[in-house]
Coordinates of C-alpha atoms and ligand atoms in Angstrom, one line a residue:
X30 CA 0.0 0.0 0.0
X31 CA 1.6 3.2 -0.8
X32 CA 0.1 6.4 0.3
X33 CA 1.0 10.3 0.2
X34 CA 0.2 12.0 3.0
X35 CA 0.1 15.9 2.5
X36 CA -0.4 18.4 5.7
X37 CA 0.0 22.0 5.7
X38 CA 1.4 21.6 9.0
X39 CA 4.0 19.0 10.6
X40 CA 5.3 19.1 13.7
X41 CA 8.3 19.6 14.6
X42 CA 8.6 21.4 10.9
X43 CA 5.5 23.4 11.5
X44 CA 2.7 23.9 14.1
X45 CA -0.2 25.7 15.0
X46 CA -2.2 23.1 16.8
X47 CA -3.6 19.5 16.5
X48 CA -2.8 19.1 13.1
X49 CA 0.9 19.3 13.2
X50 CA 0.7 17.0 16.0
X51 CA -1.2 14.3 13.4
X52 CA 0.6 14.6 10.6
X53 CA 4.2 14.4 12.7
X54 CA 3.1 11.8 14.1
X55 CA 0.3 9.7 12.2
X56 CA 2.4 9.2 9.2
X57 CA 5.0 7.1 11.4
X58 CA 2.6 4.7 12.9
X59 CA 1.3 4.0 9.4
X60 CA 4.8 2.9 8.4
X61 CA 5.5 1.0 11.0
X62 CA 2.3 -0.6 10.5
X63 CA 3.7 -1.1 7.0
X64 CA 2.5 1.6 4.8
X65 CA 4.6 2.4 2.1
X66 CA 4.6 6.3 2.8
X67 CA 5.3 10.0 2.0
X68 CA 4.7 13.1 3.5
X69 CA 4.5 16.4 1.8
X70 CA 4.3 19.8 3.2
X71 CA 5.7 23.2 2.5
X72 CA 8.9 25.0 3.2
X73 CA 8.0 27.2 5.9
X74 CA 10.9 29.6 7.8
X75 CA 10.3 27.1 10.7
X76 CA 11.2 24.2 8.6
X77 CA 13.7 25.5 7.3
X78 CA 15.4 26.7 10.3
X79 CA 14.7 22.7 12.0
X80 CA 17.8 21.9 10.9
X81 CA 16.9 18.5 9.4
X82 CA 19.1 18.0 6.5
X83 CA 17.5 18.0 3.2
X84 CA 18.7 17.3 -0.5
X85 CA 17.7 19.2 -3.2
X86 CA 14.9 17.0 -5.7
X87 CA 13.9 20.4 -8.4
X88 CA 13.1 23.8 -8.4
X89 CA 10.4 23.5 -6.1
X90 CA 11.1 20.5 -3.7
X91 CA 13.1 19.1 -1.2
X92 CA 13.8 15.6 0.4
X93 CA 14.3 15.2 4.0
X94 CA 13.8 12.4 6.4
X95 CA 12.3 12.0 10.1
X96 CA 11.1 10.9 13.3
X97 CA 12.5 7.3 14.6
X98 CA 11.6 5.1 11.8
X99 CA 13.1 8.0 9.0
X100 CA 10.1 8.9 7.3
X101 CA 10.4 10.3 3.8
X102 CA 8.9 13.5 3.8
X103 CA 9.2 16.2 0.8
X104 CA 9.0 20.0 1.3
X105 CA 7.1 22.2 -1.5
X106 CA 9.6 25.3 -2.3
X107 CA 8.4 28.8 -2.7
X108 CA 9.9 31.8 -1.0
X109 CA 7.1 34.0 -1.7
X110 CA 4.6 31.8 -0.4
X111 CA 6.2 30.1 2.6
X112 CA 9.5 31.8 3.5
X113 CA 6.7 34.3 6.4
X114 CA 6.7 34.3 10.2
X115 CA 3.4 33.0 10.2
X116 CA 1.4 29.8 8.5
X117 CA -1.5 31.0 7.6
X118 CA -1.6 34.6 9.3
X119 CA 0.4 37.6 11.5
X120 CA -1.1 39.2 14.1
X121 CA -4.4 37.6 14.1
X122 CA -4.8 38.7 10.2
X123 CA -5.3 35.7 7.9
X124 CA -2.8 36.3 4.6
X125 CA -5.0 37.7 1.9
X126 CA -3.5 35.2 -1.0
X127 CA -3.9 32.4 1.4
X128 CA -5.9 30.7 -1.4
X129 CA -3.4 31.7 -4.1
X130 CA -0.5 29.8 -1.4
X131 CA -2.2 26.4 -1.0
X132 CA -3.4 26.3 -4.6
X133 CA 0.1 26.3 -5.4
X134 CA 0.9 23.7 -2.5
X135 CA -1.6 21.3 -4.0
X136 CA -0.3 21.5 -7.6
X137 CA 2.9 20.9 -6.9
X138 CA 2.0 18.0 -4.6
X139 CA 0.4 16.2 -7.6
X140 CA 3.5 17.7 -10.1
X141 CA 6.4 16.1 -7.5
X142 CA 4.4 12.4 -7.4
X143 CA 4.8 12.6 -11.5
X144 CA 8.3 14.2 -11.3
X145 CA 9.4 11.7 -9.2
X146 CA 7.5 8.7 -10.7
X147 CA 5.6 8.1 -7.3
X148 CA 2.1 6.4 -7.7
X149 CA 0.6 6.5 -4.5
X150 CA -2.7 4.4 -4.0
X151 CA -4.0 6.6 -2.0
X152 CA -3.6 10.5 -1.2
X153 CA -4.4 11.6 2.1
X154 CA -5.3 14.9 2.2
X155 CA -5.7 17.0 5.7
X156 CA -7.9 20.2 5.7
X157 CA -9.2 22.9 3.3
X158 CA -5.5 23.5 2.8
X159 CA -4.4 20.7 0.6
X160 CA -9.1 19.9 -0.5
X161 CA -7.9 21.3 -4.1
X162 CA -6.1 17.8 -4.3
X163 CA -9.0 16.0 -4.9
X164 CA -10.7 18.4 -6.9
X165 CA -8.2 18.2 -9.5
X166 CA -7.5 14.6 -9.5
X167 CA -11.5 14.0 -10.3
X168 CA -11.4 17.4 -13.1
X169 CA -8.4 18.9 -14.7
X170 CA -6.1 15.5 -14.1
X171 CA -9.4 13.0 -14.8
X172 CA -7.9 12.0 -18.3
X173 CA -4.3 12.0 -17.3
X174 CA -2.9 8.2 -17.1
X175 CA -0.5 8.6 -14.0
X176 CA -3.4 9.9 -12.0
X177 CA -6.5 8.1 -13.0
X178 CA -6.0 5.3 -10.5
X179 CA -5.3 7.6 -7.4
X180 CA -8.0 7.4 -4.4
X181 CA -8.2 9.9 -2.0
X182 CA -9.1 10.3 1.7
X183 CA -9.9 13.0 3.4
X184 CA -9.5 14.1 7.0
X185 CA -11.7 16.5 8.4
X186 CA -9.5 18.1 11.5
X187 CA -11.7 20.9 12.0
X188 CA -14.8 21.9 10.5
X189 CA -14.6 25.7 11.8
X190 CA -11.4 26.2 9.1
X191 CA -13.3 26.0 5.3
X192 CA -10.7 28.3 3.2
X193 CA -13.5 30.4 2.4
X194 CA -12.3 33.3 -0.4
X195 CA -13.8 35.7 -3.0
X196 CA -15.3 34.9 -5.7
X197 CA -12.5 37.4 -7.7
X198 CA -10.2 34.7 -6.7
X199 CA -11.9 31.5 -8.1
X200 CA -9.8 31.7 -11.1
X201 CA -6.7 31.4 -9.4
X202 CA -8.0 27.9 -9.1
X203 CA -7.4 26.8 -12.5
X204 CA -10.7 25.0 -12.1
X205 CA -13.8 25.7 -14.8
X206 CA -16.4 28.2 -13.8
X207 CA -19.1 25.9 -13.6
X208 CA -17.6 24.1 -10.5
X209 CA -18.4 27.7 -8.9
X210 CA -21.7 26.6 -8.4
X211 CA -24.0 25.6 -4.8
X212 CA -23.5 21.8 -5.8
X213 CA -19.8 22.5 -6.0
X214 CA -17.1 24.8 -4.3
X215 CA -19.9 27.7 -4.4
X216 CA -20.9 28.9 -0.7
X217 CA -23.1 32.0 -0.5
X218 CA -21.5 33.6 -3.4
X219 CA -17.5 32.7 -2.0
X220 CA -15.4 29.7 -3.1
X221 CA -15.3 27.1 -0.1
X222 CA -12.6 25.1 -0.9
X223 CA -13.1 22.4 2.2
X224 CA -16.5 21.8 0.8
X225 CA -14.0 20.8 -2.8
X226 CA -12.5 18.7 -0.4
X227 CA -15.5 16.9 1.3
X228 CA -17.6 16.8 -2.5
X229 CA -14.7 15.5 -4.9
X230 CA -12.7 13.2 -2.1
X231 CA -13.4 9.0 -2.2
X232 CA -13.3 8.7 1.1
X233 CA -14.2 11.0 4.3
X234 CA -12.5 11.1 8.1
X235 CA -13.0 13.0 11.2
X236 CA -10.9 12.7 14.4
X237 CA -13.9 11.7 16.4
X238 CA -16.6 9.0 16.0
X239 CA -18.8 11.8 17.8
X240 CA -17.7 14.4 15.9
X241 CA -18.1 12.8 12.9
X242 CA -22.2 12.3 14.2
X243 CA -21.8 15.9 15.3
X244 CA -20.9 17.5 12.0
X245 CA -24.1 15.9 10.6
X246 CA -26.3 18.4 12.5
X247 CA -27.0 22.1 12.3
X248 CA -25.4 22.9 15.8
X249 CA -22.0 21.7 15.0
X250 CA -21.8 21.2 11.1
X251 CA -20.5 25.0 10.2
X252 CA -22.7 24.9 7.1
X253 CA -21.9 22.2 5.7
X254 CA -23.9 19.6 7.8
X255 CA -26.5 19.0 4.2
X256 CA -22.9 17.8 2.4
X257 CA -21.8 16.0 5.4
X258 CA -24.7 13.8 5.2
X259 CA -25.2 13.3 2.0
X260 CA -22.1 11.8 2.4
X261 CA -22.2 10.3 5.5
X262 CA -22.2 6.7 3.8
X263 CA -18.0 7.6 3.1
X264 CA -17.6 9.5 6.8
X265 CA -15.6 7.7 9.5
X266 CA -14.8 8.9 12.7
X267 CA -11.1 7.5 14.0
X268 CA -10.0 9.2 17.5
X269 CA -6.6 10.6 16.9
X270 CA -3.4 9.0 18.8
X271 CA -0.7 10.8 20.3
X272 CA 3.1 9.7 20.0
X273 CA 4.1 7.9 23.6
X274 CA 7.5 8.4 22.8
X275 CA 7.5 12.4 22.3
X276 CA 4.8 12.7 25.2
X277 CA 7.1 10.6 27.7
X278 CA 7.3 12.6 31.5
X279 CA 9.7 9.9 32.0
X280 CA 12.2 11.5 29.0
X281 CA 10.9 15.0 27.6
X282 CA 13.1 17.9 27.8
X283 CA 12.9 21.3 29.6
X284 CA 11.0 19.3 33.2
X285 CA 11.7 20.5 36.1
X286 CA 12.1 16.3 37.0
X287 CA 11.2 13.9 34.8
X288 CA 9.0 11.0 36.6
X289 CA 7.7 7.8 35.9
X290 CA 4.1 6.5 36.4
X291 CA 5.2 4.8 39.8
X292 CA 6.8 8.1 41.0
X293 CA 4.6 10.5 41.1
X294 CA 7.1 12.6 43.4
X295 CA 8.5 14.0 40.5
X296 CA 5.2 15.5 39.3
X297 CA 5.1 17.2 43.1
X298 CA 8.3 18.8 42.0
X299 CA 7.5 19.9 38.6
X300 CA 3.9 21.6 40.5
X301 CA 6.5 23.3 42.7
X302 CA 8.6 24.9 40.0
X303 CA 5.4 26.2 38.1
X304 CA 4.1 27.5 40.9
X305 CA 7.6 29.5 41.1
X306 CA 7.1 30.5 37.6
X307 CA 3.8 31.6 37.9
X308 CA 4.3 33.9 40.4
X309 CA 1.7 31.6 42.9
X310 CA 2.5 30.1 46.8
X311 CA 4.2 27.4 45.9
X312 CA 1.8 24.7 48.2
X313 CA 1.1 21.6 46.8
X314 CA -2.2 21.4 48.4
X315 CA -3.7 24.2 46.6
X316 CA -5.0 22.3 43.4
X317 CA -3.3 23.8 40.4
X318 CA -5.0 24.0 37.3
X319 CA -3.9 24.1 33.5
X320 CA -4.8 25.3 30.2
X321 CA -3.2 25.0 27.0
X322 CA -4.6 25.6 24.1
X323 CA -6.0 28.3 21.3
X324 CA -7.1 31.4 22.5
X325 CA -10.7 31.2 20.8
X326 CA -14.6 31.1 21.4
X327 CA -14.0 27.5 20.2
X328 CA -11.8 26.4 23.5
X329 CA -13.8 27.9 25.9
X330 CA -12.8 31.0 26.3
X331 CA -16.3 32.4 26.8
X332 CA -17.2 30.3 29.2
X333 CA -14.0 30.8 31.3
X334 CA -13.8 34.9 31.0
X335 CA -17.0 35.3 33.0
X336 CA -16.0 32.8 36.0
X337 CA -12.4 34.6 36.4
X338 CA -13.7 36.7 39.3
X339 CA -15.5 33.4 41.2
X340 CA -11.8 31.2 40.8
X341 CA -10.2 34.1 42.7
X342 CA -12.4 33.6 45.3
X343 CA -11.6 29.7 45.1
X344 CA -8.7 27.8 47.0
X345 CA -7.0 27.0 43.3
X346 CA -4.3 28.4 41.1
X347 CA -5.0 28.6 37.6
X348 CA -2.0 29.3 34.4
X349 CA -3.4 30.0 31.0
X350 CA -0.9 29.2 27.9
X351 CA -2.1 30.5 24.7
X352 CA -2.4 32.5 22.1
X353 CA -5.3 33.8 20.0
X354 CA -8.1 36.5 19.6
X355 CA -6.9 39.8 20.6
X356 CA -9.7 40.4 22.8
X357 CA -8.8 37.7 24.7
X358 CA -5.4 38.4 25.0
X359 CA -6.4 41.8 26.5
X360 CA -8.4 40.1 29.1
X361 CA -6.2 37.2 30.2
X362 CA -3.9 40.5 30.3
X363 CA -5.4 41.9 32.9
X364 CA -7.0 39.2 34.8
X365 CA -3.5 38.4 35.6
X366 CA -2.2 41.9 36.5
X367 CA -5.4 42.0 38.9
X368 CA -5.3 38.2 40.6
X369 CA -2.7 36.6 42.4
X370 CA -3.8 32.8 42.1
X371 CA -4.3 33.8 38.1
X372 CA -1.4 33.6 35.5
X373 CA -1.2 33.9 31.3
X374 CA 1.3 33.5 29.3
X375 CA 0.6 34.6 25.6
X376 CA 2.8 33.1 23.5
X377 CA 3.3 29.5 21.7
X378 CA 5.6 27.9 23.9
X379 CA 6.1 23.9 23.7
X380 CA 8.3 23.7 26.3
X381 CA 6.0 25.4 28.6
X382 CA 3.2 23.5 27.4
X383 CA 5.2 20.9 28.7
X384 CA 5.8 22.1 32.3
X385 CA 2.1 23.0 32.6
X386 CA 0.9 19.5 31.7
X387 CA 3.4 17.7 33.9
X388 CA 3.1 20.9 37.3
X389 CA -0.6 20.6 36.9
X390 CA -3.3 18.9 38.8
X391 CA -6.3 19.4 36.6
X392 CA -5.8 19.9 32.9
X393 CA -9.3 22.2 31.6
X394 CA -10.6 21.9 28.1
X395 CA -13.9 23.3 28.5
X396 CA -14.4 23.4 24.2
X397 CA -17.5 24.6 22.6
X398 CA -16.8 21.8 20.7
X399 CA -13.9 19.4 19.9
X400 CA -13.6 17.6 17.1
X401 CA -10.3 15.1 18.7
X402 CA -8.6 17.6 21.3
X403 CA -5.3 16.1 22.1
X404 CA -4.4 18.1 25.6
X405 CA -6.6 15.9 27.7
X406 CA -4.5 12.9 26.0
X407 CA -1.3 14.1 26.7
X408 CA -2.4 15.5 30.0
X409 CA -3.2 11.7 31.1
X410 CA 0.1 10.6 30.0
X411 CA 1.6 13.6 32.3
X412 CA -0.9 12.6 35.2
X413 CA -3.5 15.8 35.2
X414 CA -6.4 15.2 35.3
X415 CA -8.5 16.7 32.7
X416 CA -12.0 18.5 32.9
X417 CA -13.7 18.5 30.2
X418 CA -17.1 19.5 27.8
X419 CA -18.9 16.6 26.6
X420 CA -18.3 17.2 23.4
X421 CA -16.6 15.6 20.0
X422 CA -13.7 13.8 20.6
X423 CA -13.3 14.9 24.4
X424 CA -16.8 12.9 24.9
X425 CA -14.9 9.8 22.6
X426 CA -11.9 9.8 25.6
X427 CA -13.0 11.0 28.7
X428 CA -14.8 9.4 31.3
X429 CA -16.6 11.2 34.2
X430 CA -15.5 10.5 37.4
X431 CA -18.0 8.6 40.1
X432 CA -17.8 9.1 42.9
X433 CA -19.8 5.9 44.2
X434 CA -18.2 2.9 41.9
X435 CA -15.0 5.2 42.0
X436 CA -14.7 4.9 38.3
X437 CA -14.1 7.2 35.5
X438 CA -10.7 9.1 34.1
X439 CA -11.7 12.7 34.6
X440 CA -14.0 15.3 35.1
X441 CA -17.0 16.0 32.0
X442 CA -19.5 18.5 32.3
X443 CA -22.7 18.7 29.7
X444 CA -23.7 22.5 29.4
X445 CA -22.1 24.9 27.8
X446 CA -22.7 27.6 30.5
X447 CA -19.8 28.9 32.8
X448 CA -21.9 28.3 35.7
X449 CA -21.8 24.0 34.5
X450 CA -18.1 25.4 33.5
X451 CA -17.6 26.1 37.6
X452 CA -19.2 23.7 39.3
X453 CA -17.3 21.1 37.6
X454 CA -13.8 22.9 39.0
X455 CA -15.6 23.1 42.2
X456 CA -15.9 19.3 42.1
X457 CA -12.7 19.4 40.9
X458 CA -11.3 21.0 43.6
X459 CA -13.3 18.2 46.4
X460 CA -12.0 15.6 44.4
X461 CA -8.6 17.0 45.3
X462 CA -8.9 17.3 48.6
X463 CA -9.5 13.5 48.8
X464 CA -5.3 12.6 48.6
X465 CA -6.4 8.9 48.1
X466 CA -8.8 9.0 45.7
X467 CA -7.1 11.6 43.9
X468 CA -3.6 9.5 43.6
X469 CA -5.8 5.9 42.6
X470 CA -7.0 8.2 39.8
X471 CA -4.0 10.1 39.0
X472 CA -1.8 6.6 38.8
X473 CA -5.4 4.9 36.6
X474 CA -4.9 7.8 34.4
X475 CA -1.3 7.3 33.5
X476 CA -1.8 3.9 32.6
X477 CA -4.4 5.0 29.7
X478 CA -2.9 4.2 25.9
X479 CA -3.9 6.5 23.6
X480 CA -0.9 5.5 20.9
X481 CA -1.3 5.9 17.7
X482 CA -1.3 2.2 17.3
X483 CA -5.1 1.3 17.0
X484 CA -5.8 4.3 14.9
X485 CA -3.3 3.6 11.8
X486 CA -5.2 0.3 11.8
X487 CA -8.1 1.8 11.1
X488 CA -6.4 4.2 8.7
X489 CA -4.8 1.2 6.8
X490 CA -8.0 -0.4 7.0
X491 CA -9.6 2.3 5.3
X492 CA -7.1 2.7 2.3
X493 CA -7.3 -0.8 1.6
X494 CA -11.2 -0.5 1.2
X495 CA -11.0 2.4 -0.5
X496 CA -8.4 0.9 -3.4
X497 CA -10.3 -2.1 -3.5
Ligands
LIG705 P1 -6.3 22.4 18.1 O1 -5.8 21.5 17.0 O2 -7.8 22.6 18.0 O3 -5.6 23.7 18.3 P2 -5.6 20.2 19.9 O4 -6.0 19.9 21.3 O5 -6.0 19.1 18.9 O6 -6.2 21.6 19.5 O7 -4.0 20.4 19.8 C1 -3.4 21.4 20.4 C2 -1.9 21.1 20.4 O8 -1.2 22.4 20.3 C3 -1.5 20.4 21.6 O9 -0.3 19.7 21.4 C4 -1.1 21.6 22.5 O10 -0.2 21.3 23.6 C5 -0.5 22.6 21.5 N1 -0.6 24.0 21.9 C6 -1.7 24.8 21.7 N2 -1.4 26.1 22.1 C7 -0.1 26.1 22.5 C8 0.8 27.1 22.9 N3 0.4 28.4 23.1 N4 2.1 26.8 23.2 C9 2.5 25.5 23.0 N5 1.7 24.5 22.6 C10 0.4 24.8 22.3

């Protein structure tokens, strides 16, 4: 089976969030699990300042190789497009030729498999960013022998991100005007390129079995719920994984102590240290809680500004790493100025990210919605316990603590409302309290496998039906 897996983002090359994540890590498992496979992704600043060594294919690509198990991966070349500070935007402002960008990332994807005589069975495409793939496979490369056999598959990693442009800059597209129409990429009068993606692709995937249901309704499907079920016949949901090896308290750099499950001493330390950091008393009784994560409506963020005032009231500590909308970059701002058991730090920061999910006792992700979430995996692996909305792929992963069997991996609340948003840190907080139950839970937690194992079975799974 040979696949080509193309992300606008792979970590360590390139991040913004979850994606980067998959795509640095997904593509590994699948070779282990014996997928003949290739990653492509552009030449960002960031990539090219990774130092992984790289030789020269053409023009417009380079080869490289990583993780463990050397993965071939190929960077897409343009200093116009790529060589910027940002991905996709600066200072919250989204690049205006954003669509001009990935419509050259996507032809040159399918140019490089030709130019370097690669027939993959299957392209797997990630996002609006790379959907023109599969619009041009099934319409401008339909005829084309080296392509006609291609599948594709789809991953939908976040439904709120459609590549939505003017209509002035359909033709930058390459694509025939009557494919700007309601059945096609037309969306109220813009061109949607996801909706390319999820129309023209053989085969759909979410990151969620309950997002993938989710999707399907008006609440949650951002528009594009009626496309979503006409196809929901090709729609899978597969929870993401995370990589063991890179989330590892035991090894990852920049601790304070690296511990092992058995030793949760260590973790007492690293709580210690980020209590320093922050600015807080540094007393390990005082429950300390985390958040990593986007700065946006989507994570929470409105249901967490209004409670501020009631958790400095509270017997907790609370640190914020994120960055985001400028409105709430003002607030967390000042919240912290004005409260002493309050800290944010306003940057993307991995290594921080790593010292809050290892110093902290209770790891919030109190999204709107969540179509995988990765934070409350990794925060199991680091031994916080995560509180989360019953929602997407937190629903998929986390289970509610009870208090009379004892059972359960976390904290869930149901409503999105900052009052349901508080009482479940108020539970938080009596859970806590009770050192026992808290450390059976803690050491249950740690034991959880949420490698990438399972999932790039499915994945394989799904290629092979797909080519069949
Ligand atoms: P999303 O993809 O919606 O942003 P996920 O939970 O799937 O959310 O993945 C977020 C990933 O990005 C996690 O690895 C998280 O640790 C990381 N992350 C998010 N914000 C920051 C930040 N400010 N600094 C460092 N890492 C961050």
């Amino acid at each position: 089976m040979k696949v080509l897996f193309c992300s606008s983002e792979v970590a360590p090359f390139s991040k913004t969030g979850g994606l980067g994540d998959v795509s640095g890590s997904l593509p590994l498992a699948l070779k282990e699990a014996g997928v003949r496979i290739k990653v492509v992704t552009p030449s960002y600043s960031s990539a090219q300042k990774s130092g992984i060594k790289t030789e020269t294919i053409n023009d417009y690509a380079v080869r490289g190789r990583f993780g463990p198990n050397n993965t071939e991966i190929f960077f897409i070349r343009n200093q116009d497009y790529f060589k910027r500070k940002g991905l996709y935007q600066e200072q919250g402002k989204d690049y205006p030729d954003n669509l001009e960008r990935f419509t050259y990332f996507c032809r040159q994807t399918l140019q490089l498999i030709k130019d370097i005589d690669f027939q993959p069975d299957v392209i797997h495409c990630n996002d609006w960013q790379t959907a023109l793939i599969p619009v041009y496979l099934k319409t401008l490369l339909r005829r084309e022998y080296f392509y006609r056999k291609i599948k594709t598959v789809f991953t939908i990693h976040n439904l709120g991100y459609q590549g939505v442009f003017g209509r002035d800059q359909f033709p930058l597209t390459g694509l025939d005007w009557d494919l700007f129409a309601l059945d096609w990429l037309e969306y109220y009068g813009k061109v949607n390129l996801l909706k390319g993606g999820l129309l023209f692709s053989d085969r759909l995937t979410t990151v969620s079995p309950t997002y993938a249901r989710e999707i399907q309704t008006e609440l949650l499907g951002c528009g594009l719920q009626g496309v979503l079920r006409k196809r929901r016949n090709d729609l899978k949901g597969i929870i993401n994984g995370i990589d063991n090896r890179e989330w590892d308290p035991q090894h990852i750099s920049g601790l304070a102590r690296n511990y092992r499950q058995q030793r949760p001493a260590g973790k007492q330390e690293n709580k210690l240290e980020l209590q320093k950091q922050c600015g807080f008393v540094p007393d390990r009784k005082i429950p300390l809680i985390g958040f990593v994560g986007r700065l946006a409506d989507q994570k929470g963020l409105d249901l967490l500004a209004p409670i501020l005032g009631a958790l400095n009231q509270l017997p907790l500590q609370l640190v914020i790493l994120g960055t985001g909308e400028p409105r709430h970059h003002r607030l967390l701002r000042a919240v912290s100025r004005k409260y002493d058991n309050i800290r944010a730090f306003l940057k993307f920061d991995s290594g921080l990210a790593a010292r809050i999910y290892a110093g902290s006792d209770i790891f919030i992700m109190p999204s709107r919605y969540e179509p995988c979430g990765l934070g409350q995996m990794i925060s199991f692996r680091f031994g916080s316990v995560p509180l989360v909305r019953n929602t997407g792929g937190l629903a998929d992963t986390v289970i509610d603590f009870d208090p009379m069997r004892k059972t359960g991996t976390g904290l869930v609340f149901d409503h999105y409302e900052p009052g349901a948003l508080l009482e479940a840190i108020k539970r938080g907080i009596c859970l806590y309290a009770d050192r026992k139950q808290w450390e059976v839970l803690v050491s249950r937690i740690m034991k959880l496998n949420f490698s990438w194992e399972k999932p790039a079975r499915d994945y394989r799974q799904l290629y092979r039906d797909v080519t069949r």
